[in-house]
Every structure is written in C-alpha cells, then in structure tokens.
C-alpha cells in the first residue's frame, strides 16, 4: 500500500480514517485559513483543504496526502469558531428551528501531482431546544473551536431534527465515501490488503 499522510491535527478525522483500516501518518499543516473576499463557504472549504494537502505534500513528496476542511452557513452568514462560551451560546440559540448547511471538502494529492478534490454538502435542521439544553451541550462538548459550535461526533445530534447528505460521514469532518473513492484512484484500498489466509478461511465451508 502506498504511503499515506493525513494533513490534519483533528483527532476526529484521524479516527474516521483509521476506522476504515487505512494506515497513515499525521502531519499538521500551518496555513492561513481566513476566507477571501466574497468567497462562498464551499469555495473556502475546497481551497483550504487543497492548501493543507499541498503544504504537507512538500514535506512528503513520495506520499499520497489527504487534506480536508469544513465550513458552514446559516441564513446567509458564514459560521465561525466561537472561541468563547457566550458567543457559542448565542450561535446555537439562533439555530433553533433553522436549517444550517455544512460544506466538507477533501483533497487528495498523489506523488505524480494529480489532485482530486470535492465538496460534500450536509443540511442539518435543528429542533426547537431550550436554553438549558444549549448550556448542557456546551458544558459536555466544549465545541468552542468548531464552526458553528457543532460537534456532531459527540453530543451535537441531540440538537438535530434531521440531517440530509450524500455522505453521512461528512459532517464529522472527513467525507469517507468520497475520500475512499479518491484513494482507490491512487492505488490505496484496505480491502486489497486483507491477509490472504483470512480470506481463504472465510471462503472455505465449515466442517460438518
């Protein structure tokens, strides 16, 4: 299996990728993630994901590199990381009964210079929760470094009414369906590297 590098310090993206059997190294990209003027959330996510992959690829020129980024929008406003409790609380209270769109981008670079990139949209409809529920959620998850103060891999779904997406894994931070598709194009597929003896034992009929 070709060497693989995940350009992310996110433990959740690392857990996602590892859950499918990928073996990879981790490198943290140091880039400016500030949006450009008039840039859409989807374009921001795609540009930043690609930048992350390219920066790390310079350090690992013989490896396949994955970059990812996520942005969000509600009622025409770009979601930001709240940083402080009060701002996170106000954000979440404004989401009640509203639809919020998250855009999760993945960029895969191979050593030959090919770049594969896509953005997966996830639409989340929030239910009409109470102020005390918001406070409890913030206390449990401490999502102050998450766009829109949403940590969907933890207690965030307790605030949801419904979720719509082509890839249900995208909202966590890495769209695994699209990522695995791109990695197969680069010659990386965990299903191709399962131990032959294990496969043989599974195919052989059980003794009577």
PDB file of C-alpha atoms in Angstrom:
ATOM      1  CA  UNK A   1       0.000   0.000   0.000  1.00  0.00           C
ATOM      2  CA  UNK A   2       1.472   3.414  -0.935  1.00  0.00           C
ATOM      3  CA  UNK A   3       2.463   5.667   1.944  1.00  0.00           C
ATOM      4  CA  UNK A   4      -0.434   7.834   3.095  1.00  0.00           C
ATOM      5  CA  UNK A   5      -0.371  11.085   5.078  1.00  0.00           C
ATOM      6  CA  UNK A   6      -3.336  12.859   6.665  1.00  0.00           C
ATOM      7  CA  UNK A   7      -2.775  16.604   6.720  1.00  0.00           C
ATOM      8  CA  UNK A   8      -4.808  17.263   9.855  1.00  0.00           C
ATOM      9  CA  UNK A   9      -4.372  17.554  13.596  1.00  0.00           C
ATOM     10  CA  UNK A  10      -8.052  16.670  14.154  1.00  0.00           C
ATOM     11  CA  UNK A  11      -8.391  13.538  16.252  1.00  0.00           C
ATOM     12  CA  UNK A  12     -11.857  13.003  14.774  1.00  0.00           C
ATOM     13  CA  UNK A  13     -10.595  12.910  11.175  1.00  0.00           C
ATOM     14  CA  UNK A  14      -7.830  10.583  12.321  1.00  0.00           C
ATOM     15  CA  UNK A  15     -10.370   8.270  13.944  1.00  0.00           C
ATOM     16  CA  UNK A  16     -12.567   8.349  10.850  1.00  0.00           C
ATOM     17  CA  UNK A  17      -9.749   7.369   8.513  1.00  0.00           C
ATOM     18  CA  UNK A  18      -8.436   4.675  10.855  1.00  0.00           C
ATOM     19  CA  UNK A  19     -11.910   3.163  11.219  1.00  0.00           C
ATOM     20  CA  UNK A  20     -11.774   2.011   7.585  1.00  0.00           C
ATOM     21  CA  UNK A  21      -8.443   0.272   8.008  1.00  0.00           C
ATOM     22  CA  UNK A  22      -6.162   2.877   6.456  1.00  0.00           C
ATOM     23  CA  UNK A  23      -2.617   3.104   7.753  1.00  0.00           C
ATOM     24  CA  UNK A  24      -1.264   6.624   7.641  1.00  0.00           C
ATOM     25  CA  UNK A  25       0.999   9.222   9.120  1.00  0.00           C
ATOM     26  CA  UNK A  26      -0.158  12.555  10.517  1.00  0.00           C
ATOM     27  CA  UNK A  27       1.195  15.992   9.680  1.00  0.00           C
ATOM     28  CA  UNK A  28      -0.179  19.340  10.806  1.00  0.00           C
ATOM     29  CA  UNK A  29      -0.384  21.976   8.044  1.00  0.00           C
ATOM     30  CA  UNK A  30       0.332  25.535   9.128  1.00  0.00           C
ATOM     31  CA  UNK A  31      -1.688  27.730   6.784  1.00  0.00           C
ATOM     32  CA  UNK A  32      -3.841  30.851   6.849  1.00  0.00           C
ATOM     33  CA  UNK A  33      -7.460  29.689   6.804  1.00  0.00           C
ATOM     34  CA  UNK A  34      -9.028  33.148   6.608  1.00  0.00           C
ATOM     35  CA  UNK A  35     -11.689  33.399   3.867  1.00  0.00           C
ATOM     36  CA  UNK A  36     -11.081  35.583   0.818  1.00  0.00           C
ATOM     37  CA  UNK A  37     -13.454  38.468  -0.008  1.00  0.00           C
ATOM     38  CA  UNK A  38     -16.773  37.290  -1.488  1.00  0.00           C
ATOM     39  CA  UNK A  39     -15.693  33.640  -1.214  1.00  0.00           C
ATOM     40  CA  UNK A  40     -18.517  31.132  -0.764  1.00  0.00           C
ATOM     41  CA  UNK A  41     -18.422  28.556   2.074  1.00  0.00           C
ATOM     42  CA  UNK A  42     -17.997  25.742  -0.445  1.00  0.00           C
ATOM     43  CA  UNK A  43     -15.110  27.525  -2.173  1.00  0.00           C
ATOM     44  CA  UNK A  44     -13.439  28.251   1.170  1.00  0.00           C
ATOM     45  CA  UNK A  45     -13.560  24.612   2.203  1.00  0.00           C
ATOM     46  CA  UNK A  46     -12.203  23.394  -1.138  1.00  0.00           C
ATOM     47  CA  UNK A  47      -9.392  25.949  -1.262  1.00  0.00           C
ATOM     48  CA  UNK A  48      -8.279  25.361   2.330  1.00  0.00           C
ATOM     49  CA  UNK A  49      -8.426  21.555   2.003  1.00  0.00           C
ATOM     50  CA  UNK A  50      -6.253  21.750  -1.115  1.00  0.00           C
ATOM     51  CA  UNK A  51      -3.808  24.150   0.556  1.00  0.00           C
ATOM     52  CA  UNK A  52      -3.438  21.815   3.531  1.00  0.00           C
ATOM     53  CA  UNK A  53      -2.659  18.881   1.256  1.00  0.00           C
ATOM     54  CA  UNK A  54      -0.181  20.839  -0.871  1.00  0.00           C
ATOM     55  CA  UNK A  55       1.735  22.219   2.109  1.00  0.00           C
ATOM     56  CA  UNK A  56       2.149  18.770   3.633  1.00  0.00           C
ATOM     57  CA  UNK A  57       2.951  17.196   0.247  1.00  0.00           C
ATOM     58  CA  UNK A  58       6.053  19.393   0.086  1.00  0.00           C
ATOM     59  CA  UNK A  59       7.377  17.558   3.144  1.00  0.00           C
ATOM     60  CA  UNK A  60       6.244  14.118   1.899  1.00  0.00           C
ATOM     61  CA  UNK A  61       6.776  14.223  -1.887  1.00  0.00           C
ATOM     62  CA  UNK A  62       6.581  10.432  -2.321  1.00  0.00           C
ATOM     63  CA  UNK A  63       3.321  10.011  -0.398  1.00  0.00           C
ATOM     64  CA  UNK A  64      -0.379  10.350  -1.095  1.00  0.00           C
ATOM     65  CA  UNK A  65      -1.673  13.245   1.028  1.00  0.00           C
ATOM     66  CA  UNK A  66      -5.201  13.961   2.261  1.00  0.00           C
ATOM     67  CA  UNK A  67      -6.369  17.460   3.175  1.00  0.00           C
ATOM     68  CA  UNK A  68      -9.824  18.339   4.486  1.00  0.00           C
ATOM     69  CA  UNK A  69     -11.732  21.375   5.685  1.00  0.00           C
ATOM     70  CA  UNK A  70     -15.264  22.238   6.755  1.00  0.00           C
ATOM     71  CA  UNK A  71     -17.294  25.437   6.680  1.00  0.00           C
ATOM     72  CA  UNK A  72     -20.934  26.225   7.350  1.00  0.00           C
ATOM     73  CA  UNK A  73     -23.650  28.762   6.609  1.00  0.00           C
ATOM     74  CA  UNK A  74     -26.932  29.749   8.226  1.00  0.00           C
ATOM     75  CA  UNK A  75     -29.284  32.373   6.786  1.00  0.00           C
ATOM     76  CA  UNK A  76     -26.527  33.750   4.561  1.00  0.00           C
ATOM     77  CA  UNK A  77     -23.980  34.031   7.386  1.00  0.00           C
ATOM     78  CA  UNK A  78     -20.688  32.163   7.354  1.00  0.00           C
ATOM     79  CA  UNK A  79     -20.265  30.119  10.519  1.00  0.00           C
ATOM     80  CA  UNK A  80     -17.130  30.766  12.534  1.00  0.00           C
ATOM     81  CA  UNK A  81     -15.441  29.181  15.525  1.00  0.00           C
ATOM     82  CA  UNK A  82     -16.979  30.926  18.549  1.00  0.00           C
ATOM     83  CA  UNK A  83     -13.890  30.694  20.818  1.00  0.00           C
ATOM     84  CA  UNK A  84     -15.879  31.783  23.894  1.00  0.00           C
ATOM     85  CA  UNK A  85     -18.921  30.295  25.673  1.00  0.00           C
ATOM     86  CA  UNK A  86     -21.204  33.324  25.272  1.00  0.00           C
ATOM     87  CA  UNK A  87     -20.728  33.503  21.514  1.00  0.00           C
ATOM     88  CA  UNK A  88     -21.276  29.750  21.142  1.00  0.00           C
ATOM     89  CA  UNK A  89     -24.490  30.002  23.177  1.00  0.00           C
ATOM     90  CA  UNK A  90     -25.823  32.855  21.023  1.00  0.00           C
ATOM     91  CA  UNK A  91     -24.972  30.954  17.829  1.00  0.00           C
ATOM     92  CA  UNK A  92     -26.785  27.823  18.912  1.00  0.00           C
ATOM     93  CA  UNK A  93     -29.846  29.730  20.081  1.00  0.00           C
ATOM     94  CA  UNK A  94     -30.043  31.375  16.639  1.00  0.00           C
ATOM     95  CA  UNK A  95     -30.067  27.907  15.006  1.00  0.00           C
ATOM     96  CA  UNK A  96     -33.308  26.810  16.698  1.00  0.00           C
ATOM     97  CA  UNK A  97     -35.777  25.666  14.036  1.00  0.00           C
ATOM     98  CA  UNK A  98     -33.328  26.706  11.313  1.00  0.00           C
ATOM     99  CA  UNK A  99     -31.562  24.833   8.530  1.00  0.00           C
ATOM    100  CA  UNK A 100     -27.756  25.018   8.598  1.00  0.00           C
ATOM    101  CA  UNK A 101     -25.583  23.849   5.701  1.00  0.00           C
ATOM    102  CA  UNK A 102     -22.132  22.406   6.283  1.00  0.00           C
ATOM    103  CA  UNK A 103     -19.619  22.045   3.444  1.00  0.00           C
ATOM    104  CA  UNK A 104     -16.921  19.410   3.928  1.00  0.00           C
ATOM    105  CA  UNK A 105     -14.093  19.313   1.388  1.00  0.00           C
ATOM    106  CA  UNK A 106     -11.496  16.630   0.785  1.00  0.00           C
ATOM    107  CA  UNK A 107      -8.416  16.979  -1.416  1.00  0.00           C
ATOM    108  CA  UNK A 108      -6.160  14.042  -2.274  1.00  0.00           C
ATOM    109  CA  UNK A 109      -2.751  14.616  -3.879  1.00  0.00           C
ATOM    110  CA  UNK A 110      -0.643  11.821  -5.333  1.00  0.00           C
ATOM    111  CA  UNK A 111       3.155  11.919  -5.851  1.00  0.00           C
ATOM    112  CA  UNK A 112       2.647  12.478  -9.575  1.00  0.00           C
ATOM    113  CA  UNK A 113       0.970  15.826  -8.932  1.00  0.00           C
ATOM    114  CA  UNK A 114      -2.627  14.747  -9.573  1.00  0.00           C
ATOM    115  CA  UNK A 115      -5.178  16.492  -7.345  1.00  0.00           C
ATOM    116  CA  UNK A 116      -8.609  15.033  -6.636  1.00  0.00           C
ATOM    117  CA  UNK A 117     -10.988  17.332  -4.766  1.00  0.00           C
ATOM    118  CA  UNK A 118     -14.677  17.568  -3.976  1.00  0.00           C
ATOM    119  CA  UNK A 119     -17.067  19.197  -1.505  1.00  0.00           C
ATOM    120  CA  UNK A 120     -19.923  17.339   0.195  1.00  0.00           C
ATOM    121  CA  UNK A 121     -22.899  19.355   1.441  1.00  0.00           C
ATOM    122  CA  UNK A 122     -24.759  18.359   4.605  1.00  0.00           C
ATOM    123  CA  UNK A 123     -28.005  20.089   5.562  1.00  0.00           C
ATOM    124  CA  UNK A 124     -28.905  19.973   9.244  1.00  0.00           C
ATOM    125  CA  UNK A 125     -32.327  21.014  10.512  1.00  0.00           C
ATOM    126  CA  UNK A 126     -32.143  21.998  14.180  1.00  0.00           C
ATOM    127  CA  UNK A 127     -35.017  21.356  16.541  1.00  0.00           C
ATOM    128  CA  UNK A 128     -36.513  23.919  18.934  1.00  0.00           C
ATOM    129  CA  UNK A 129     -34.383  23.190  22.009  1.00  0.00           C
ATOM    130  CA  UNK A 130     -34.226  25.147  25.246  1.00  0.00           C
ATOM    131  CA  UNK A 131     -31.579  27.475  26.651  1.00  0.00           C
ATOM    132  CA  UNK A 132     -30.775  24.969  29.364  1.00  0.00           C
ATOM    133  CA  UNK A 133     -30.204  22.269  26.733  1.00  0.00           C
ATOM    134  CA  UNK A 134     -27.756  24.564  24.951  1.00  0.00           C
ATOM    135  CA  UNK A 135     -25.891  25.196  28.188  1.00  0.00           C
ATOM    136  CA  UNK A 136     -25.743  21.473  28.929  1.00  0.00           C
ATOM    137  CA  UNK A 137     -24.487  20.672  25.420  1.00  0.00           C
ATOM    138  CA  UNK A 138     -21.772  23.327  25.610  1.00  0.00           C
ATOM    139  CA  UNK A 139     -20.682  22.035  29.013  1.00  0.00           C
ATOM    140  CA  UNK A 140     -20.442  18.470  27.723  1.00  0.00           C
ATOM    141  CA  UNK A 141     -18.736  19.053  24.364  1.00  0.00           C
ATOM    142  CA  UNK A 142     -16.859  22.348  24.770  1.00  0.00           C
ATOM    143  CA  UNK A 143     -17.157  22.944  20.981  1.00  0.00           C
ATOM    144  CA  UNK A 144     -15.599  26.398  21.053  1.00  0.00           C
ATOM    145  CA  UNK A 145     -13.109  25.512  18.302  1.00  0.00           C
ATOM    146  CA  UNK A 146     -15.790  24.092  15.954  1.00  0.00           C
ATOM    147  CA  UNK A 147     -17.509  26.039  13.186  1.00  0.00           C
ATOM    148  CA  UNK A 148     -20.949  26.989  14.463  1.00  0.00           C
ATOM    149  CA  UNK A 149     -20.147  25.354  17.827  1.00  0.00           C
ATOM    150  CA  UNK A 150     -21.324  21.997  16.469  1.00  0.00           C
ATOM    151  CA  UNK A 151     -19.512  18.800  17.397  1.00  0.00           C
ATOM    152  CA  UNK A 152     -21.557  16.215  15.521  1.00  0.00           C
ATOM    153  CA  UNK A 153     -19.290  13.339  16.529  1.00  0.00           C
ATOM    154  CA  UNK A 154     -20.235  13.874  20.188  1.00  0.00           C
ATOM    155  CA  UNK A 155     -23.499  15.305  21.602  1.00  0.00           C
ATOM    156  CA  UNK A 156     -24.344  17.610  18.688  1.00  0.00           C
ATOM    157  CA  UNK A 157     -27.011  15.265  17.228  1.00  0.00           C
ATOM    158  CA  UNK A 158     -29.068  15.797  20.388  1.00  0.00           C
ATOM    159  CA  UNK A 159     -29.862  19.235  18.936  1.00  0.00           C
ATOM    160  CA  UNK A 160     -30.740  17.946  15.459  1.00  0.00           C
ATOM    161  CA  UNK A 161     -34.153  17.250  13.963  1.00  0.00           C
ATOM    162  CA  UNK A 162     -32.901  15.839  10.661  1.00  0.00           C
ATOM    163  CA  UNK A 163     -29.758  15.501   8.526  1.00  0.00           C
ATOM    164  CA  UNK A 164     -29.535  15.253   4.740  1.00  0.00           C
ATOM    165  CA  UNK A 165     -26.338  14.382   2.884  1.00  0.00           C
ATOM    166  CA  UNK A 166     -24.961  12.115   0.166  1.00  0.00           C
ATOM    167  CA  UNK A 167     -22.311  11.058   2.678  1.00  0.00           C
ATOM    168  CA  UNK A 168     -23.413  10.776   6.330  1.00  0.00           C
ATOM    169  CA  UNK A 169     -19.776  10.767   7.495  1.00  0.00           C
ATOM    170  CA  UNK A 170     -19.041  14.194   6.029  1.00  0.00           C
ATOM    171  CA  UNK A 171     -20.460  16.203   8.905  1.00  0.00           C
ATOM    172  CA  UNK A 172     -17.854  14.754  11.293  1.00  0.00           C
ATOM    173  CA  UNK A 173     -15.090  16.360   9.229  1.00  0.00           C
ATOM    174  CA  UNK A 174     -13.978  13.904   6.546  1.00  0.00           C
ATOM    175  CA  UNK A 175     -16.323  12.566   3.828  1.00  0.00           C
ATOM    176  CA  UNK A 176     -15.244   8.927   3.887  1.00  0.00           C
ATOM    177  CA  UNK A 177     -17.152   7.804   0.789  1.00  0.00           C
ATOM    178  CA  UNK A 178     -15.524  10.418  -1.435  1.00  0.00           C
ATOM    179  CA  UNK A 179     -12.161  10.047   0.298  1.00  0.00           C
ATOM    180  CA  UNK A 180     -12.046   6.285  -0.249  1.00  0.00           C
ATOM    181  CA  UNK A 181     -13.070   6.789  -3.887  1.00  0.00           C
ATOM    182  CA  UNK A 182     -10.141   9.158  -4.438  1.00  0.00           C
ATOM    183  CA  UNK A 183      -7.717   6.880  -2.597  1.00  0.00           C
ATOM    184  CA  UNK A 184      -8.700   3.918  -4.779  1.00  0.00           C
ATOM    185  CA  UNK A 185      -7.741   6.021  -7.803  1.00  0.00           C
ATOM    186  CA  UNK A 186      -4.339   6.437  -6.133  1.00  0.00           C
ATOM    187  CA  UNK A 187      -3.975   2.698  -5.580  1.00  0.00           C
ATOM    188  CA  UNK A 188      -4.929   2.632  -1.903  1.00  0.00           C
ATOM    189  CA  UNK A 189      -7.723   0.279  -0.863  1.00  0.00           C
ATOM    190  CA  UNK A 190      -7.654  -1.525   2.516  1.00  0.00           C
ATOM    191  CA  UNK A 191      -9.822  -4.288   1.044  1.00  0.00           C
ATOM    192  CA  UNK A 192      -6.968  -5.229  -1.306  1.00  0.00           C
ATOM    193  CA  UNK A 193      -4.606  -5.878   1.579  1.00  0.00           C
ATOM    194  CA  UNK A 194      -6.589  -8.202   3.819  1.00  0.00           C
ATOM    195  CA  UNK A 195      -4.480 -11.215   4.788  1.00  0.00           C
ATOM    196  CA  UNK A 196      -4.895 -13.986   2.197  1.00  0.00           C
ATOM    197  CA  UNK A 197      -5.171 -16.648   4.904  1.00  0.00           C
ATOM    198  CA  UNK A 198      -8.094 -14.851   6.495  1.00  0.00           C
ATOM    199  CA  UNK A 199      -9.892 -14.678   3.148  1.00  0.00           C
ATOM    200  CA  UNK A 200      -9.221 -18.352   2.484  1.00  0.00           C
ATOM    201  CA  UNK A 201     -10.644 -19.353   5.864  1.00  0.00           C
ATOM    202  CA  UNK A 202     -13.776 -17.306   5.202  1.00  0.00           C
ATOM    203  CA  UNK A 203     -14.304 -18.928   1.801  1.00  0.00           C
ATOM    204  CA  UNK A 204     -13.811 -22.494   2.974  1.00  0.00           C
ATOM    205  CA  UNK A 205     -17.012 -24.280   4.128  1.00  0.00           C
ATOM    206  CA  UNK A 206     -17.266 -25.089   7.808  1.00  0.00           C
ATOM    207  CA  UNK A 207     -16.596 -28.750   8.708  1.00  0.00           C
ATOM    208  CA  UNK A 208     -19.743 -30.866   9.135  1.00  0.00           C
TER     209      UNK A 208
END
